[in-house]
PDB file of C-alpha atoms in Angstrom:
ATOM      1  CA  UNK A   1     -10.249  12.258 -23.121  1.00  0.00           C
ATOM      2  CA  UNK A   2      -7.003  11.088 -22.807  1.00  0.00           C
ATOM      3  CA  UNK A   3      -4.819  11.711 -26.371  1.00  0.00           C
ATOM      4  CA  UNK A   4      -3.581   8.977 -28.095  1.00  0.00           C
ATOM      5  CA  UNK A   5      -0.274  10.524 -27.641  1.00  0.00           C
ATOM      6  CA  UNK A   6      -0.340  10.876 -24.049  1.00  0.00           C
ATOM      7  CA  UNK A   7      -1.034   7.346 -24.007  1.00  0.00           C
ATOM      8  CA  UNK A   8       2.212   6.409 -25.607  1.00  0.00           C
ATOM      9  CA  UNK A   9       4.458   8.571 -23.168  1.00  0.00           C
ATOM     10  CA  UNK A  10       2.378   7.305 -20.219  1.00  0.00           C
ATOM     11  CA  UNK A  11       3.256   3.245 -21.363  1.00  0.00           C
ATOM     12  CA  UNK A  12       6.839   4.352 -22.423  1.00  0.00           C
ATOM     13  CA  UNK A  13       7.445   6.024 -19.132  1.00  0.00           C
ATOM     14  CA  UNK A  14       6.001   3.225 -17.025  1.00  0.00           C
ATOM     15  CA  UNK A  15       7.895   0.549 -19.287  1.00  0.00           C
ATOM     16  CA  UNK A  16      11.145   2.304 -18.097  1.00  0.00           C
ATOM     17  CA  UNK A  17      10.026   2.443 -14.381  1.00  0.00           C
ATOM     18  CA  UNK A  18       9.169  -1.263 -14.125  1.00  0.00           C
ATOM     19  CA  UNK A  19      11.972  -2.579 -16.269  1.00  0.00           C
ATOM     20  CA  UNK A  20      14.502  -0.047 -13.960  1.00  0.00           C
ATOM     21  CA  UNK A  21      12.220  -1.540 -11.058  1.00  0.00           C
ATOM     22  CA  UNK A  22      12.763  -5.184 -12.312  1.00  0.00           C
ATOM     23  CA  UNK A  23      16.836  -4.690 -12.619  1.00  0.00           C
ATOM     24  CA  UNK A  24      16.706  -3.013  -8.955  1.00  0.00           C
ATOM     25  CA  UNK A  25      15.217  -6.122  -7.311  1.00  0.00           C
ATOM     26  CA  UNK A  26      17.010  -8.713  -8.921  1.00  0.00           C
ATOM     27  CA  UNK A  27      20.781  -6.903  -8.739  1.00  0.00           C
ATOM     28  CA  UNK A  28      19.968  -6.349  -4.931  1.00  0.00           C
ATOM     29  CA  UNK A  29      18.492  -9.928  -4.304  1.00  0.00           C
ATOM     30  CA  UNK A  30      21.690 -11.454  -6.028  1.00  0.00           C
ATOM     31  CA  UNK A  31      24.115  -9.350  -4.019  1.00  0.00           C
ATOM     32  CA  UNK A  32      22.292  -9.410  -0.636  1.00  0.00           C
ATOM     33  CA  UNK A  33      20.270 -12.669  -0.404  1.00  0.00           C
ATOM     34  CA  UNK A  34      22.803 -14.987   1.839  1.00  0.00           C
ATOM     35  CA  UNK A  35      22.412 -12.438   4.583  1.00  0.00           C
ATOM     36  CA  UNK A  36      18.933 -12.483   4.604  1.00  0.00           C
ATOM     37  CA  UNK A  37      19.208 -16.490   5.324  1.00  0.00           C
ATOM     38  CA  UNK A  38      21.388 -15.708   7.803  1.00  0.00           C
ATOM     39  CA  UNK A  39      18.709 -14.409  10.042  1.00  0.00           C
ATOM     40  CA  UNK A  40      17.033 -18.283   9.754  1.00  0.00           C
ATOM     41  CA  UNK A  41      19.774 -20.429   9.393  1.00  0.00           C
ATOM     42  CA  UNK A  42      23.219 -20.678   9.014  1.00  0.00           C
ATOM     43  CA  UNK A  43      23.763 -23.192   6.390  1.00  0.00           C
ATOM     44  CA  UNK A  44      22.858 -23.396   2.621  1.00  0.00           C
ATOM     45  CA  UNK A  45      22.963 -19.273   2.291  1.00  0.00           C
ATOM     46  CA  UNK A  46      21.464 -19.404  -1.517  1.00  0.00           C
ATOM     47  CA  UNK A  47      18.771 -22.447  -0.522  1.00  0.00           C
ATOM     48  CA  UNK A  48      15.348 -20.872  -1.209  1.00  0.00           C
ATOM     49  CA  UNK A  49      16.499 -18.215  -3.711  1.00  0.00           C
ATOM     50  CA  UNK A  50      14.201 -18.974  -6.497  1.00  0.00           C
ATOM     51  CA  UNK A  51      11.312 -17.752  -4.658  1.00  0.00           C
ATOM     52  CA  UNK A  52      12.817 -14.688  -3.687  1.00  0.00           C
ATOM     53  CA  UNK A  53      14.114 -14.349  -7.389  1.00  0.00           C
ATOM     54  CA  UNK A  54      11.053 -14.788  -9.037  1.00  0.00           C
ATOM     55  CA  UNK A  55       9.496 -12.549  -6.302  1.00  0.00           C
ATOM     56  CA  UNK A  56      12.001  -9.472  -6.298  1.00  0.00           C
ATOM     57  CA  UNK A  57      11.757  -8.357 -10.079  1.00  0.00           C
ATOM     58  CA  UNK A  58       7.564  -8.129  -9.845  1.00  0.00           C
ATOM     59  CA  UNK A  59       7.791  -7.060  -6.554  1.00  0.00           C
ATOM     60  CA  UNK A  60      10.250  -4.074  -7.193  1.00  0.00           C
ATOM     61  CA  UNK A  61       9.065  -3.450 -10.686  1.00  0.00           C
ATOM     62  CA  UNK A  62       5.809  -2.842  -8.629  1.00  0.00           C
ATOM     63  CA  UNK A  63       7.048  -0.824  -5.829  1.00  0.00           C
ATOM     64  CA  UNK A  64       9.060   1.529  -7.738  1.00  0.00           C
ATOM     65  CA  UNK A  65       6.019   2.340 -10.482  1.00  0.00           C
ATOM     66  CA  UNK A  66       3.772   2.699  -8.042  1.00  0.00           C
ATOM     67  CA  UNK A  67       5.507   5.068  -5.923  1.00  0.00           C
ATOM     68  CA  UNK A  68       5.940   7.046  -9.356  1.00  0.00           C
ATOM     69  CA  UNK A  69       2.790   6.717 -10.271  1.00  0.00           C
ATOM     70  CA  UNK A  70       1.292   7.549  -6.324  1.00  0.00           C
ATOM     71  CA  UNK A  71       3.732  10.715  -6.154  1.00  0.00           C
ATOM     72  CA  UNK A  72       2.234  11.800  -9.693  1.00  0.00           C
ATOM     73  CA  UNK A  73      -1.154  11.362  -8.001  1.00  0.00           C
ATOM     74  CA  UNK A  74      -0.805  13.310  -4.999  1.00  0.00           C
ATOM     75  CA  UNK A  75       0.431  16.240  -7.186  1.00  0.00           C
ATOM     76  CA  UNK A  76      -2.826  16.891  -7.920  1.00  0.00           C
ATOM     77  CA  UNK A  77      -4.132  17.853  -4.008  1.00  0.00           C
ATOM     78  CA  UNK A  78      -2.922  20.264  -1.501  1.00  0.00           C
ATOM     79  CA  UNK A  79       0.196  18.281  -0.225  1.00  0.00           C
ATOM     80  CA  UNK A  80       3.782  19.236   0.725  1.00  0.00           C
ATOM     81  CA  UNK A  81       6.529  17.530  -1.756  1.00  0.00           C
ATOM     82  CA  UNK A  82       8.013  16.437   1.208  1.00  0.00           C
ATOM     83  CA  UNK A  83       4.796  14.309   3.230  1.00  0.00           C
ATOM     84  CA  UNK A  84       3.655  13.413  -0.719  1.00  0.00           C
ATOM     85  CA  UNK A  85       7.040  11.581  -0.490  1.00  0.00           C
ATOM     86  CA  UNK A  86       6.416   9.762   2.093  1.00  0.00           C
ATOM     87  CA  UNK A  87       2.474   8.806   1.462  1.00  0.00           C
ATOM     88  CA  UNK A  88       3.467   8.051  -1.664  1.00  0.00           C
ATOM     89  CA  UNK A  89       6.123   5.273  -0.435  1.00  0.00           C
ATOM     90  CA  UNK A  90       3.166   4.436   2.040  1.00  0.00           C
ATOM     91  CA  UNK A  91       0.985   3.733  -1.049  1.00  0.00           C
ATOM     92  CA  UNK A  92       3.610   1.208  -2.435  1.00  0.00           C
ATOM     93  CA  UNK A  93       4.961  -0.288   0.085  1.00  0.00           C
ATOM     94  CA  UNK A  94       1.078  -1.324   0.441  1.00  0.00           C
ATOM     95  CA  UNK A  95       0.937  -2.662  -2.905  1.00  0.00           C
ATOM     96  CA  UNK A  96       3.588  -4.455  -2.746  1.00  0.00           C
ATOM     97  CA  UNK A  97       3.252  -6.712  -0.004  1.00  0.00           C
ATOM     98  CA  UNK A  98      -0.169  -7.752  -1.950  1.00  0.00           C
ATOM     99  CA  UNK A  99       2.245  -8.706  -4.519  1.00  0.00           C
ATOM    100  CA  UNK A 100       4.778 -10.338  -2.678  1.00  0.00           C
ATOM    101  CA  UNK A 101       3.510 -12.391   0.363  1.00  0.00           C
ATOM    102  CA  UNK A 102       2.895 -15.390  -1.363  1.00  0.00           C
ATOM    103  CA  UNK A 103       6.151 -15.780  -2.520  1.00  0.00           C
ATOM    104  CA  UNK A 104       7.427 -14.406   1.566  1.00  0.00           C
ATOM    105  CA  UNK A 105       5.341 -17.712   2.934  1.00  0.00           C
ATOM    106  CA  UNK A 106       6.702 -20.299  -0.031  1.00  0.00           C
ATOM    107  CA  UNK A 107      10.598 -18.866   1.005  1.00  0.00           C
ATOM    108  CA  UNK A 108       9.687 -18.657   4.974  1.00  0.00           C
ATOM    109  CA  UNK A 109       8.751 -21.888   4.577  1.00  0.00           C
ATOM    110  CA  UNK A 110      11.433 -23.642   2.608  1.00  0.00           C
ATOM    111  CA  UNK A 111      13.669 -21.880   5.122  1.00  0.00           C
ATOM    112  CA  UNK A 112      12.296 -22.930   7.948  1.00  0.00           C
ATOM    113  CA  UNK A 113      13.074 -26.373   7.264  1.00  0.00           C
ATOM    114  CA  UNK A 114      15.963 -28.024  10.334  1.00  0.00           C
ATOM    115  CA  UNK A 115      17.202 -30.473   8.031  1.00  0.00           C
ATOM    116  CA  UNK A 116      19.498 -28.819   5.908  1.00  0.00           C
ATOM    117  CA  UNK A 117      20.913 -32.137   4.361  1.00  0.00           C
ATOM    118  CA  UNK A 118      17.253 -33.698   3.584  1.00  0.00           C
ATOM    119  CA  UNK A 119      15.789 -33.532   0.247  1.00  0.00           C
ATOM    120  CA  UNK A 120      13.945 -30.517  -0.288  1.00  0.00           C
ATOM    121  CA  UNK A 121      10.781 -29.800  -2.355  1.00  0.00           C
ATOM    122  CA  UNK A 122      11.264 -27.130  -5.026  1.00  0.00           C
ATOM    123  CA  UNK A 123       9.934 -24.228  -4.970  1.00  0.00           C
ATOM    124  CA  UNK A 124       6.096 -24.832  -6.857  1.00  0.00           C
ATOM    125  CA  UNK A 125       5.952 -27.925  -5.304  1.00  0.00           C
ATOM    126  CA  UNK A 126       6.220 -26.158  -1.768  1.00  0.00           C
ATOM    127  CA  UNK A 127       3.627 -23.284  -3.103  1.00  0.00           C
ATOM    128  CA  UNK A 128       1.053 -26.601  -4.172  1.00  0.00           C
ATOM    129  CA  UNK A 129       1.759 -27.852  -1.291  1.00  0.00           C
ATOM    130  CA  UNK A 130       0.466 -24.899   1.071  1.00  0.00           C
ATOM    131  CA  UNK A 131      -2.362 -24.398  -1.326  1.00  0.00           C
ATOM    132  CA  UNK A 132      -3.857 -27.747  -1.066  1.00  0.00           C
ATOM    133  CA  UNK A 133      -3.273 -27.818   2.659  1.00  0.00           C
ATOM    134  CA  UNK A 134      -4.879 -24.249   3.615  1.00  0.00           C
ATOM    135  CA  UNK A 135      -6.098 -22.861   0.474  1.00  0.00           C
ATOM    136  CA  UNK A 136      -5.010 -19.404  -0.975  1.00  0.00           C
ATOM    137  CA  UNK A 137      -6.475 -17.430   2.476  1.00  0.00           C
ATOM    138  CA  UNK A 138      -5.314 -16.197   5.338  1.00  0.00           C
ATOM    139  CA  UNK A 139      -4.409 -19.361   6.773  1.00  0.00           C
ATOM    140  CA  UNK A 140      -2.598 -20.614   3.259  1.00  0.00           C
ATOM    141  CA  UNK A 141      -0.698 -19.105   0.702  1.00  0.00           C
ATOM    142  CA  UNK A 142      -1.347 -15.890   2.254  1.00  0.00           C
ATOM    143  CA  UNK A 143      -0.641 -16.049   5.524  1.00  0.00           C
ATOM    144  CA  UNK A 144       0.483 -13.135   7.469  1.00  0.00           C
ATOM    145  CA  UNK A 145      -1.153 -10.772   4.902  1.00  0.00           C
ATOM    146  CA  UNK A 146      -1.775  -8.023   7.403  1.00  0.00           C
ATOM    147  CA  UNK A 147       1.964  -8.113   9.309  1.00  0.00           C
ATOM    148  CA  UNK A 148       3.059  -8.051   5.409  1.00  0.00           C
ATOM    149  CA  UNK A 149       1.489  -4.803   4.847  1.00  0.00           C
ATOM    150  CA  UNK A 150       3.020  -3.287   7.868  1.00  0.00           C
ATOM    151  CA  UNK A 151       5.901  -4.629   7.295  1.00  0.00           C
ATOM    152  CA  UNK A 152       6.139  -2.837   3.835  1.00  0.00           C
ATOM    153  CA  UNK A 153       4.284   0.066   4.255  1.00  0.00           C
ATOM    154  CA  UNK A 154       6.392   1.437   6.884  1.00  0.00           C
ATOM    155  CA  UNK A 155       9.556   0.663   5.497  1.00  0.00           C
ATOM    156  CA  UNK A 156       8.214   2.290   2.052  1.00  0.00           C
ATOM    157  CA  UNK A 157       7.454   5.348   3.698  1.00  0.00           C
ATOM    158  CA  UNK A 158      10.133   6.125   5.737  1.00  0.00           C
ATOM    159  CA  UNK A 159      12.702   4.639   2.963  1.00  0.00           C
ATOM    160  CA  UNK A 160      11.166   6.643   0.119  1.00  0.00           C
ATOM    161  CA  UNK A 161      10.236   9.943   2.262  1.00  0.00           C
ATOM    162  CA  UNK A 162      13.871  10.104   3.822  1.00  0.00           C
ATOM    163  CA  UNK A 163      15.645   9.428   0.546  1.00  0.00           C
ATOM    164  CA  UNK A 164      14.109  12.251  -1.911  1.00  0.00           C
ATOM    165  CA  UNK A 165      13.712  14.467   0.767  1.00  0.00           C
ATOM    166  CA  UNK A 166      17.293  14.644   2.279  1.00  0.00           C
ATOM    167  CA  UNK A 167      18.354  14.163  -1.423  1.00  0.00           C
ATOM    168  CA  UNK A 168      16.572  17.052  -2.538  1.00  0.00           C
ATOM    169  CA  UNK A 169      18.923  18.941   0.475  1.00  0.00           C
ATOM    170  CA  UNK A 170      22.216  18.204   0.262  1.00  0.00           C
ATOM    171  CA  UNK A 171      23.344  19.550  -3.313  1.00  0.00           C
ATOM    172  CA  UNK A 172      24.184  17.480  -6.357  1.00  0.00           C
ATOM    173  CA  UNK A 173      28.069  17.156  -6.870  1.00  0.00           C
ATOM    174  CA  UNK A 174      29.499  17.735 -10.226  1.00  0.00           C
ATOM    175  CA  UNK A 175      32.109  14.394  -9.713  1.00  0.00           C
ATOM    176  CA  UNK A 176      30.461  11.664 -10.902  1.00  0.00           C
ATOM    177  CA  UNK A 177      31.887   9.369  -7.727  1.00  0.00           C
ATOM    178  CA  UNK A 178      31.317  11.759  -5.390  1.00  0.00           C
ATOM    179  CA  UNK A 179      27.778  12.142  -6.493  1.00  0.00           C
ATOM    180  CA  UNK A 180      27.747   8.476  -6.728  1.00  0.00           C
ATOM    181  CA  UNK A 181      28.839   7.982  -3.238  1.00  0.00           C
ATOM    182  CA  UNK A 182      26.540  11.302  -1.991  1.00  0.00           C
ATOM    183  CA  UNK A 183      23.323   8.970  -3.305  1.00  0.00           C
ATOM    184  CA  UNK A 184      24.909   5.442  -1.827  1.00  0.00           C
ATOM    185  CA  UNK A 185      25.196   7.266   1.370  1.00  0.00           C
ATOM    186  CA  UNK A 186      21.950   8.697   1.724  1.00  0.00           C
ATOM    187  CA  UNK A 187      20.056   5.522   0.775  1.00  0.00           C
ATOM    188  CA  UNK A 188      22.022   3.667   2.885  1.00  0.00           C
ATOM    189  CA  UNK A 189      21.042   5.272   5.992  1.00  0.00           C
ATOM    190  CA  UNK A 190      17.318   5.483   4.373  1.00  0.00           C
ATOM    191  CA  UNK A 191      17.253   1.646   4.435  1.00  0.00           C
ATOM    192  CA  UNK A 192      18.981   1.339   7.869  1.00  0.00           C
ATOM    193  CA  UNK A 193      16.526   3.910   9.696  1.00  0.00           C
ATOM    194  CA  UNK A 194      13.395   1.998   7.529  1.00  0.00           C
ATOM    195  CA  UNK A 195      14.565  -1.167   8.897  1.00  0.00           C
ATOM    196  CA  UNK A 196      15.205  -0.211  12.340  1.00  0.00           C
ATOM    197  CA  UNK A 197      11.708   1.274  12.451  1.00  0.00           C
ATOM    198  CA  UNK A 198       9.894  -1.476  10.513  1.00  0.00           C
ATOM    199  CA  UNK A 199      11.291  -4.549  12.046  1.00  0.00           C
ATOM    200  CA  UNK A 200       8.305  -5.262  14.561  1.00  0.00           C
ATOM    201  CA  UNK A 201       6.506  -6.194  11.846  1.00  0.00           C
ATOM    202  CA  UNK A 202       8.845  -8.336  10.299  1.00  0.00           C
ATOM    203  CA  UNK A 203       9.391 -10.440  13.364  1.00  0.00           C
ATOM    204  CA  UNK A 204       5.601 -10.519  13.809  1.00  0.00           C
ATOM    205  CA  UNK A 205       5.514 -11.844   9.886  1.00  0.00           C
ATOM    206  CA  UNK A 206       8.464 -14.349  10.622  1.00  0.00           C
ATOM    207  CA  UNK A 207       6.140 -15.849  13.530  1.00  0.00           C
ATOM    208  CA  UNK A 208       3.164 -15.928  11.906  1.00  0.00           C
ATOM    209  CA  UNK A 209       4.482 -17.435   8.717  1.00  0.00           C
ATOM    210  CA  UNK A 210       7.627 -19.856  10.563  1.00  0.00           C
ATOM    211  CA  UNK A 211       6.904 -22.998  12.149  1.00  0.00           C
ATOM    212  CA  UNK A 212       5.209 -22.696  15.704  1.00  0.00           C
ATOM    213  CA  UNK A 213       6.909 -23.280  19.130  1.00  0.00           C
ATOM    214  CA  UNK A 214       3.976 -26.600  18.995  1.00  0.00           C
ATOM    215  CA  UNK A 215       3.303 -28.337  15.905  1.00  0.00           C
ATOM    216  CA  UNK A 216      -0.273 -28.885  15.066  1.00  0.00           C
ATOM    217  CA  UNK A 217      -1.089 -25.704  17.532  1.00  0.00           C
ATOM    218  CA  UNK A 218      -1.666 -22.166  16.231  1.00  0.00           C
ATOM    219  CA  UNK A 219       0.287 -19.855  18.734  1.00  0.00           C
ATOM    220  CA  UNK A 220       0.785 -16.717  16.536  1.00  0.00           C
ATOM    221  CA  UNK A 221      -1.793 -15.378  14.438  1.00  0.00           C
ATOM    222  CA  UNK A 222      -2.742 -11.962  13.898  1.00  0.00           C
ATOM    223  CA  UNK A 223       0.359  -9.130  13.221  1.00  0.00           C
ATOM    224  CA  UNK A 224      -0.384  -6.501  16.495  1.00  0.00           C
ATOM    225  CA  UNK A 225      -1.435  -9.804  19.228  1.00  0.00           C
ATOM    226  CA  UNK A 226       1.535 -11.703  17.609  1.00  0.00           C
ATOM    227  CA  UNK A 227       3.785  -8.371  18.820  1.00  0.00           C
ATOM    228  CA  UNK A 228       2.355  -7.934  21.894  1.00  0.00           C
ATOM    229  CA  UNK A 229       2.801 -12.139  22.953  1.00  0.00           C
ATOM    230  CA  UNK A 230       6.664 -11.402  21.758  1.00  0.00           C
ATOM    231  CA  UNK A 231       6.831  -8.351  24.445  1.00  0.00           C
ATOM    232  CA  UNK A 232       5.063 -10.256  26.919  1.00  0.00           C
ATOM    233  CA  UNK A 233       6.964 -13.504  27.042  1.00  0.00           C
ATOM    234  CA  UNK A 234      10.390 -12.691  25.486  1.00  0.00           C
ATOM    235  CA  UNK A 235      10.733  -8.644  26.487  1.00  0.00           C
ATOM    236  CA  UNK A 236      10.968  -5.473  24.244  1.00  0.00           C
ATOM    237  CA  UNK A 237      14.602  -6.845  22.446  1.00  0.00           C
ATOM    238  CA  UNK A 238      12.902  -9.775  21.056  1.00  0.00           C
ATOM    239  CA  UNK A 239      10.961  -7.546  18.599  1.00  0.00           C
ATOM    240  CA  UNK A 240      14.315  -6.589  17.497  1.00  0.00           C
ATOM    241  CA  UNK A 241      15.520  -9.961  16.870  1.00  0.00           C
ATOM    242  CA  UNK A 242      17.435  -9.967  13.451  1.00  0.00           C
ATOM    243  CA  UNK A 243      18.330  -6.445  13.332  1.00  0.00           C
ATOM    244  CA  UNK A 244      22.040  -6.490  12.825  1.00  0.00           C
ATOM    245  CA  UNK A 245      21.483  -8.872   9.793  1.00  0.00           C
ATOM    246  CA  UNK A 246      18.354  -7.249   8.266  1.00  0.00           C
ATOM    247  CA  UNK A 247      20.356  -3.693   8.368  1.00  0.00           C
ATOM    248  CA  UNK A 248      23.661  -5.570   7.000  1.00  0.00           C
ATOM    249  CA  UNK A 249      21.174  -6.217   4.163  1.00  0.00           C
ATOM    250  CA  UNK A 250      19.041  -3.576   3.638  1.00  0.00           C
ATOM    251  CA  UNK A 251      21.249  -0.412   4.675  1.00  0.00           C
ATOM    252  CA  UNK A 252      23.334  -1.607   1.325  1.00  0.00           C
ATOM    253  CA  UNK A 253      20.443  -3.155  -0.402  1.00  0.00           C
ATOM    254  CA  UNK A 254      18.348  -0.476   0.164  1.00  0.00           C
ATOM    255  CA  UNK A 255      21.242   1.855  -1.638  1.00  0.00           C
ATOM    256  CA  UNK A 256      21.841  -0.643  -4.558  1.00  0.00           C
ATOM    257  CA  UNK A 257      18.190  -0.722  -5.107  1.00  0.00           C
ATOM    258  CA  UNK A 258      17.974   2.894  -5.283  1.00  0.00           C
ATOM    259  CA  UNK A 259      21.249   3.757  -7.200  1.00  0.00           C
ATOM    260  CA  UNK A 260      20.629   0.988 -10.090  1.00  0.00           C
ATOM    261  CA  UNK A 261      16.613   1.836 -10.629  1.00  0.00           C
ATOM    262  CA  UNK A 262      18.078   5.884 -10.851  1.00  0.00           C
ATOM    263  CA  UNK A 263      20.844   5.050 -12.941  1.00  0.00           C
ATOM    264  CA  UNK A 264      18.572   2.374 -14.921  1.00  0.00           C
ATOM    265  CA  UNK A 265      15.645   4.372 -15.723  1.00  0.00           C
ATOM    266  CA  UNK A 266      18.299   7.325 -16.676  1.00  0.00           C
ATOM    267  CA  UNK A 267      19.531   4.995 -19.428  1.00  0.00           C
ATOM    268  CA  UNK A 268      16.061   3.715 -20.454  1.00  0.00           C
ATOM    269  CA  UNK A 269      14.836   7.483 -21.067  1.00  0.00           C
ATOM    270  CA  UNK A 270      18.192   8.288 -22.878  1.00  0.00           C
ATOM    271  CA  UNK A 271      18.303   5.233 -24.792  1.00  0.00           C
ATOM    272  CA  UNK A 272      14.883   3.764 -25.540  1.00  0.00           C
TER     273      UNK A 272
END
């Protein structure tokens, strides 16, 4: 039986990792956003933000606890620290695209729209809208569920597993800006490599949620069959559309995510 006690650390300690969580996503969706619009449009870099506001402080709060709370779990089995790393960023990157890909089809789809001097629907109007259209399935507010997952789950693994294990090799230095800049670097390069690797599935997610090539006709549905329609008709490159944008955002985002939930939960434990 679990001590009362033990119940209060537990809720403290996971207060601190979804409130660092919280401040991670919303710093790095303030700082980064207009470069993530980039890779849809070029005009109105901050139209569409709400969603991704709204979506960035659950969404992190949620990946960053449950990585903490999926490492803590596979301490208990027969696991290297370093693969328990990476299952455990597996495990949240899984979670969270449960979490967020609602919100991903509301922004995709306020995005998407040509007319960038029309009047736009806000943001719960566009969500009520897809909802009494298609419902809350696979077809509606959840649309591209399974290219979600991929998209997350791969990037979570790779971005979590590279970070704390390379971390955990090059030694801590004693100046607080070089240590600073020794944790910017590494995450940087953890959310470059994690994008270069994941972005299949985010182009496959982009189709399946964006308008189609024919209006009224269903071209892309399913993640993998979605991938392998973009090889077959557009060539290997076009499953790397986006990439020099989505790096120019996540390589940095990745690292300001990283840096403020470290230096966030640090002051939550010290202070609260």
């Amino acid at each position: 039986m679990t001590q009362p006690g033990n119940q209060g650390s537990f809720w403290r300690e996971a207060s601190h990792q979804i409130l660092a969580g919280g401040s991670a996503g919303l710093v790095e969706i303030c700082l980064m956003h207009p470069l993530d619009v980039v890779k849809t449009r070029l005009f109105g870099f901050y139209k569409g933000i709400l969603p991704p506001i709204l979506a960035e402080t659950p969404k992190r709060a949620v990946k960053f606890f449950t990585f903490e709370q999926y490492k803590k779990l596979l301490g208990y089995i027969s696991m290297s620290p370093a693969l328990a790393f990476a299952v455990a960023g597996l495990g949240s990157g899984l979670t969270e695209a449960v979490v967020v890909n609602p919100f991903e089809v509301v922004k995709v789809g306020l995005q998407a729209n040509r007319d960038a001097f029309a009047e736009q629907p806000s943001t719960f109007a566009k969500a009520r809208q897809i909802i009494q259209a298609d419902g809350f399935g696979l077809r509606g507010l959840n649309k591209g569920l399974p290219a979600t997952l991929g998209r997350h789950g791969v990037f979570n693994m790779v971005y979590f597993g590279f970070y704390f294990n390379v971390k955990s090799i090059i030694p801590v230095n004693k100046d607080p800006t070089l240590e600073f800049l020794r944790k910017f670097g590494i995450g940087l390069v953890s959310g470059t490599i994690a994008s270069i690797i994941n972005i299949p599935f985010d182009v496959a997610k982009s189709r399946i949620q964006g308008p189609q090539p024919v209006p009224g006709e269903i071209k892309y549905r399913t993640c993998f069959k979605t991938m392998a329609t973009v090889y077959k008709e557009e060539g290997f490159l076009a499953l790397y559309k986006g990439l020099v944008p989505k790096v120019m955002r996540l390589g940095p985002g990745g690292a300001v995510m990283l840096l403020v939930y470290e230096y966030a939960y640090g002051w939550f434990q010290e202070h609260w």
